[in-house]
Amino acid sequence: MAPRHPGAEQWVPDGAGIGGLRRAARTCEGCDLYREATQTVFGEGPANARLLLVGEQPGDVEDREGEPFVGPAGRLLDQALEAAGIDRSRLYLTNAVKHFKFDRIEASSRRLHKKPTRGEAIACRPWLQAELRAVAPELVVALGATAAQSLMGPDFRVSTQRGEVLPLELDDERYELLATVHPSSVVRLSGDDRDCAFAGLVRDLRAAADTVGDR
């Protein structure tokens, strides 16, 4: 039987701005991931950002530093944003799950990323919904399947719906969403495969920026 999680609702302050949400998230125990993670890694960026990018979860570097997208995948995302003509400082960057989930390698300090379950993503979704309400972006960019399915449901497939601007409704709030691959999937590739995947990510980011006229 899958573990049950209380969910983050009781930790999310009603009507709070990004600063208040970030402070409240530090004490969240909405799922068991907080027990092993170093800290909550909340979203960052201007509260009036027109583009809001959502990844899966913080990685090892993000968990240690407390900031989203500062590890290898974040560095590749920076390269893709630059190639797409997008200023990262104007984006709001966050993750569907705010704590690092990992497997610890015995006799080593290494921690290997482990994909969060749907239950963990659902438990953490109140934080993401609160971020969306506070920022009110013109477009949400979902990076990878976990982020896209946390917002669009488990039947959503990035492989068939990437690059499309789609309606997103959450608790009577309406947004638009564009899904693409997660930068970590590009990091794992090499040679021509990596070049092709990187070009596809840049293309999708350009489409996102063009949608909101932010390039």
JSON list of N, CA and C in Angstrom, two decimals, residues 140-175:
[
{"chain": "A", "resi": 140, "resn": "VAL", "atom": "N", "xyz": [2.82, 29.22, -17.58]},
{"chain": "A", "resi": 140, "resn": "VAL", "atom": "CA", "xyz": [3.56, 28.25, -16.77]},
{"chain": "A", "resi": 140, "resn": "VAL", "atom": "C", "xyz": [4.30, 27.32, -17.71]},
{"chain": "A", "resi": 141, "resn": "VAL", "atom": "N", "xyz": [5.58, 27.13, -17.49]},
{"chain": "A", "resi": 141, "resn": "VAL", "atom": "CA", "xyz": [6.38, 26.18, -18.28]},
{"chain": "A", "resi": 141, "resn": "VAL", "atom": "C", "xyz": [6.71, 25.00, -17.38]},
{"chain": "A", "resi": 142, "resn": "ALA", "atom": "N", "xyz": [6.17, 23.84, -17.72]},
{"chain": "A", "resi": 142, "resn": "ALA", "atom": "CA", "xyz": [6.42, 22.62, -16.96]},
{"chain": "A", "resi": 142, "resn": "ALA", "atom": "C", "xyz": [7.63, 21.91, -17.56]},
{"chain": "A", "resi": 143, "resn": "LEU", "atom": "N", "xyz": [8.65, 21.72, -16.74]},
{"chain": "A", "resi": 143, "resn": "LEU", "atom": "CA", "xyz": [9.88, 21.06, -17.17]},
{"chain": "A", "resi": 143, "resn": "LEU", "atom": "C", "xyz": [9.83, 19.59, -16.77]},
{"chain": "A", "resi": 144, "resn": "GLY", "atom": "N", "xyz": [9.43, 18.74, -17.68]},
{"chain": "A", "resi": 144, "resn": "GLY", "atom": "CA", "xyz": [9.40, 17.31, -17.42]},
{"chain": "A", "resi": 144, "resn": "GLY", "atom": "C", "xyz": [8.06, 16.79, -16.97]},
{"chain": "A", "resi": 145, "resn": "ALA", "atom": "N", "xyz": [7.95, 15.46, -16.92]},
{"chain": "A", "resi": 145, "resn": "ALA", "atom": "CA", "xyz": [6.68, 14.80, -16.68]},
{"chain": "A", "resi": 145, "resn": "ALA", "atom": "C", "xyz": [6.14, 15.03, -15.28]},
{"chain": "A", "resi": 146, "resn": "THR", "atom": "N", "xyz": [6.98, 14.98, -14.26]},
{"chain": "A", "resi": 146, "resn": "THR", "atom": "CA", "xyz": [6.49, 15.15, -12.89]},
{"chain": "A", "resi": 146, "resn": "THR", "atom": "C", "xyz": [5.82, 16.50, -12.72]},
{"chain": "A", "resi": 147, "resn": "ALA", "atom": "N", "xyz": [6.47, 17.55, -13.22]},
{"chain": "A", "resi": 147, "resn": "ALA", "atom": "CA", "xyz": [5.89, 18.89, -13.12]},
{"chain": "A", "resi": 147, "resn": "ALA", "atom": "C", "xyz": [4.59, 18.99, -13.91]},
{"chain": "A", "resi": 148, "resn": "ALA", "atom": "N", "xyz": [4.61, 18.49, -15.13]},
{"chain": "A", "resi": 148, "resn": "ALA", "atom": "CA", "xyz": [3.42, 18.59, -15.98]},
{"chain": "A", "resi": 148, "resn": "ALA", "atom": "C", "xyz": [2.25, 17.80, -15.41]},
{"chain": "A", "resi": 149, "resn": "GLN", "atom": "N", "xyz": [2.53, 16.58, -14.93]},
{"chain": "A", "resi": 149, "resn": "GLN", "atom": "CA", "xyz": [1.44, 15.75, -14.41]},
{"chain": "A", "resi": 149, "resn": "GLN", "atom": "C", "xyz": [0.94, 16.25, -13.06]},
{"chain": "A", "resi": 150, "resn": "SER", "atom": "N", "xyz": [1.79, 16.93, -12.29]},
{"chain": "A", "resi": 150, "resn": "SER", "atom": "CA", "xyz": [1.32, 17.48, -11.03]},
{"chain": "A", "resi": 150, "resn": "SER", "atom": "C", "xyz": [0.28, 18.56, -11.25]},
{"chain": "A", "resi": 151, "resn": "LEU", "atom": "N", "xyz": [0.32, 19.20, -12.42]},
{"chain": "A", "resi": 151, "resn": "LEU", "atom": "CA", "xyz": [-0.62, 20.27, -12.74]},
{"chain": "A", "resi": 151, "resn": "LEU", "atom": "C", "xyz": [-1.74, 19.82, -13.66]},
{"chain": "A", "resi": 152, "resn": "MET", "atom": "N", "xyz": [-1.41, 18.94, -14.61]},
{"chain": "A", "resi": 152, "resn": "MET", "atom": "CA", "xyz": [-2.37, 18.57, -15.65]},
{"chain": "A", "resi": 152, "resn": "MET", "atom": "C", "xyz": [-2.99, 17.19, -15.45]},
{"chain": "A", "resi": 153, "resn": "GLY", "atom": "N", "xyz": [-2.52, 16.43, -14.47]},
{"chain": "A", "resi": 153, "resn": "GLY", "atom": "CA", "xyz": [-3.07, 15.11, -14.23]},
{"chain": "A", "resi": 153, "resn": "GLY", "atom": "C", "xyz": [-2.17, 14.01, -14.76]},
{"chain": "A", "resi": 154, "resn": "PRO", "atom": "N", "xyz": [-2.37, 12.78, -14.27]},
{"chain": "A", "resi": 154, "resn": "PRO", "atom": "CA", "xyz": [-1.44, 11.68, -14.57]},
{"chain": "A", "resi": 154, "resn": "PRO", "atom": "C", "xyz": [-1.47, 11.21, -16.02]},
{"chain": "A", "resi": 155, "resn": "ASP", "atom": "N", "xyz": [-2.48, 11.58, -16.78]},
{"chain": "A", "resi": 155, "resn": "ASP", "atom": "CA", "xyz": [-2.56, 11.13, -18.17]},
{"chain": "A", "resi": 155, "resn": "ASP", "atom": "C", "xyz": [-1.79, 12.04, -19.13]},
{"chain": "A", "resi": 156, "resn": "PHE", "atom": "N", "xyz": [-1.29, 13.14, -18.63]},
{"chain": "A", "resi": 156, "resn": "PHE", "atom": "CA", "xyz": [-0.57, 14.08, -19.50]},
{"chain": "A", "resi": 156, "resn": "PHE", "atom": "C", "xyz": [0.75, 13.46, -19.94]},
{"chain": "A", "resi": 157, "resn": "ARG", "atom": "N", "xyz": [1.07, 13.62, -21.22]},
{"chain": "A", "resi": 157, "resn": "ARG", "atom": "CA", "xyz": [2.31, 13.08, -21.77]},
{"chain": "A", "resi": 157, "resn": "ARG", "atom": "C", "xyz": [3.11, 14.20, -22.44]},
{"chain": "A", "resi": 158, "resn": "VAL", "atom": "N", "xyz": [4.27, 14.50, -21.87]},
{"chain": "A", "resi": 158, "resn": "VAL", "atom": "CA", "xyz": [5.13, 15.52, -22.45]},
{"chain": "A", "resi": 158, "resn": "VAL", "atom": "C", "xyz": [5.54, 15.12, -23.86]},
{"chain": "A", "resi": 159, "resn": "SER", "atom": "N", "xyz": [5.74, 13.84, -24.09]},
{"chain": "A", "resi": 159, "resn": "SER", "atom": "CA", "xyz": [6.23, 13.36, -25.38]},
{"chain": "A", "resi": 159, "resn": "SER", "atom": "C", "xyz": [5.28, 13.70, -26.52]},
{"chain": "A", "resi": 160, "resn": "THR", "atom": "N", "xyz": [4.00, 13.79, -26.24]},
{"chain": "A", "resi": 160, "resn": "THR", "atom": "CA", "xyz": [3.03, 14.07, -27.31]},
{"chain": "A", "resi": 160, "resn": "THR", "atom": "C", "xyz": [2.45, 15.48, -27.25]},
{"chain": "A", "resi": 161, "resn": "GLN", "atom": "N", "xyz": [2.62, 16.18, -26.12]},
{"chain": "A", "resi": 161, "resn": "GLN", "atom": "CA", "xyz": [1.97, 17.49, -25.97]},
{"chain": "A", "resi": 161, "resn": "GLN", "atom": "C", "xyz": [2.96, 18.62, -25.69]},
{"chain": "A", "resi": 162, "resn": "ARG", "atom": "N", "xyz": [4.25, 18.33, -25.83]},
{"chain": "A", "resi": 162, "resn": "ARG", "atom": "CA", "xyz": [5.25, 19.37, -25.54]},
{"chain": "A", "resi": 162, "resn": "ARG", "atom": "C", "xyz": [5.16, 20.50, -26.56]},
{"chain": "A", "resi": 163, "resn": "GLY", "atom": "N", "xyz": [5.43, 21.69, -26.09]},
{"chain": "A", "resi": 163, "resn": "GLY", "atom": "CA", "xyz": [5.45, 22.85, -26.98]},
{"chain": "A", "resi": 163, "resn": "GLY", "atom": "C", "xyz": [4.10, 23.46, -27.27]},
{"chain": "A", "resi": 164, "resn": "GLU", "atom": "N", "xyz": [3.02, 22.80, -26.84]},
{"chain": "A", "resi": 164, "resn": "GLU", "atom": "CA", "xyz": [1.68, 23.35, -27.06]},
{"chain": "A", "resi": 164, "resn": "GLU", "atom": "C", "xyz": [1.29, 24.25, -25.89]},
{"chain": "A", "resi": 165, "resn": "VAL", "atom": "N", "xyz": [0.61, 25.34, -26.18]},
{"chain": "A", "resi": 165, "resn": "VAL", "atom": "CA", "xyz": [0.07, 26.19, -25.13]},
{"chain": "A", "resi": 165, "resn": "VAL", "atom": "C", "xyz": [-1.33, 25.68, -24.81]},
{"chain": "A", "resi": 166, "resn": "LEU", "atom": "N", "xyz": [-1.50, 25.22, -23.56]},
{"chain": "A", "resi": 166, "resn": "LEU", "atom": "CA", "xyz": [-2.73, 24.55, -23.16]},
{"chain": "A", "resi": 166, "resn": "LEU", "atom": "C", "xyz": [-3.37, 25.26, -21.97]},
{"chain": "A", "resi": 167, "resn": "PRO", "atom": "N", "xyz": [-4.69, 25.19, -21.85]},
{"chain": "A", "resi": 167, "resn": "PRO", "atom": "CA", "xyz": [-5.35, 25.80, -20.68]},
{"chain": "A", "resi": 167, "resn": "PRO", "atom": "C", "xyz": [-5.08, 24.99, -19.42]},
{"chain": "A", "resi": 168, "resn": "LEU", "atom": "N", "xyz": [-4.92, 25.67, -18.32]},
{"chain": "A", "resi": 168, "resn": "LEU", "atom": "CA", "xyz": [-4.68, 25.05, -17.02]},
{"chain": "A", "resi": 168, "resn": "LEU", "atom": "C", "xyz": [-5.63, 25.69, -16.01]},
{"chain": "A", "resi": 169, "resn": "GLU", "atom": "N", "xyz": [-6.45, 24.87, -15.36]},
{"chain": "A", "resi": 169, "resn": "GLU", "atom": "CA", "xyz": [-7.38, 25.37, -14.35]},
{"chain": "A", "resi": 169, "resn": "GLU", "atom": "C", "xyz": [-7.08, 24.70, -13.02]},
{"chain": "A", "resi": 170, "resn": "LEU", "atom": "N", "xyz": [-6.89, 25.51, -11.99]},
{"chain": "A", "resi": 170, "resn": "LEU", "atom": "CA", "xyz": [-6.61, 25.01, -10.64]},
{"chain": "A", "resi": 170, "resn": "LEU", "atom": "C", "xyz": [-7.43, 25.83, -9.65]},
{"chain": "A", "resi": 171, "resn": "ASP", "atom": "N", "xyz": [-8.36, 25.18, -8.96]},
{"chain": "A", "resi": 171, "resn": "ASP", "atom": "CA", "xyz": [-9.17, 25.86, -7.95]},
{"chain": "A", "resi": 171, "resn": "ASP", "atom": "C", "xyz": [-9.77, 27.14, -8.49]},
{"chain": "A", "resi": 172, "resn": "ASP", "atom": "N", "xyz": [-10.40, 27.04, -9.65]},
{"chain": "A", "resi": 172, "resn": "ASP", "atom": "CA", "xyz": [-11.09, 28.17, -10.29]},
{"chain": "A", "resi": 172, "resn": "ASP", "atom": "C", "xyz": [-10.15, 29.26, -10.79]},
{"chain": "A", "resi": 173, "resn": "GLU", "atom": "N", "xyz": [-8.84, 29.05, -10.68]},
{"chain": "A", "resi": 173, "resn": "GLU", "atom": "CA", "xyz": [-7.87, 29.97, -11.26]},
{"chain": "A", "resi": 173, "resn": "GLU", "atom": "C", "xyz": [-7.46, 29.44, -12.63]},
{"chain": "A", "resi": 174, "resn": "ARG", "atom": "N", "xyz": [-7.35, 30.33, -13.60]},
{"chain": "A", "resi": 174, "resn": "ARG", "atom": "CA", "xyz": [-7.04, 29.92, -14.97]},
{"chain": "A", "resi": 174, "resn": "ARG", "atom": "C", "xyz": [-5.66, 30.43, -15.38]},
{"chain": "A", "resi": 175, "resn": "TYR", "atom": "N", "xyz": [-4.90, 29.53, -15.96]},
{"chain": "A", "resi": 175, "resn": "TYR", "atom": "CA", "xyz": [-3.56, 29.86, -16.44]},
{"chain": "A", "resi": 175, "resn": "TYR", "atom": "C", "xyz": [-3.40, 29.21, -17.82]}
]
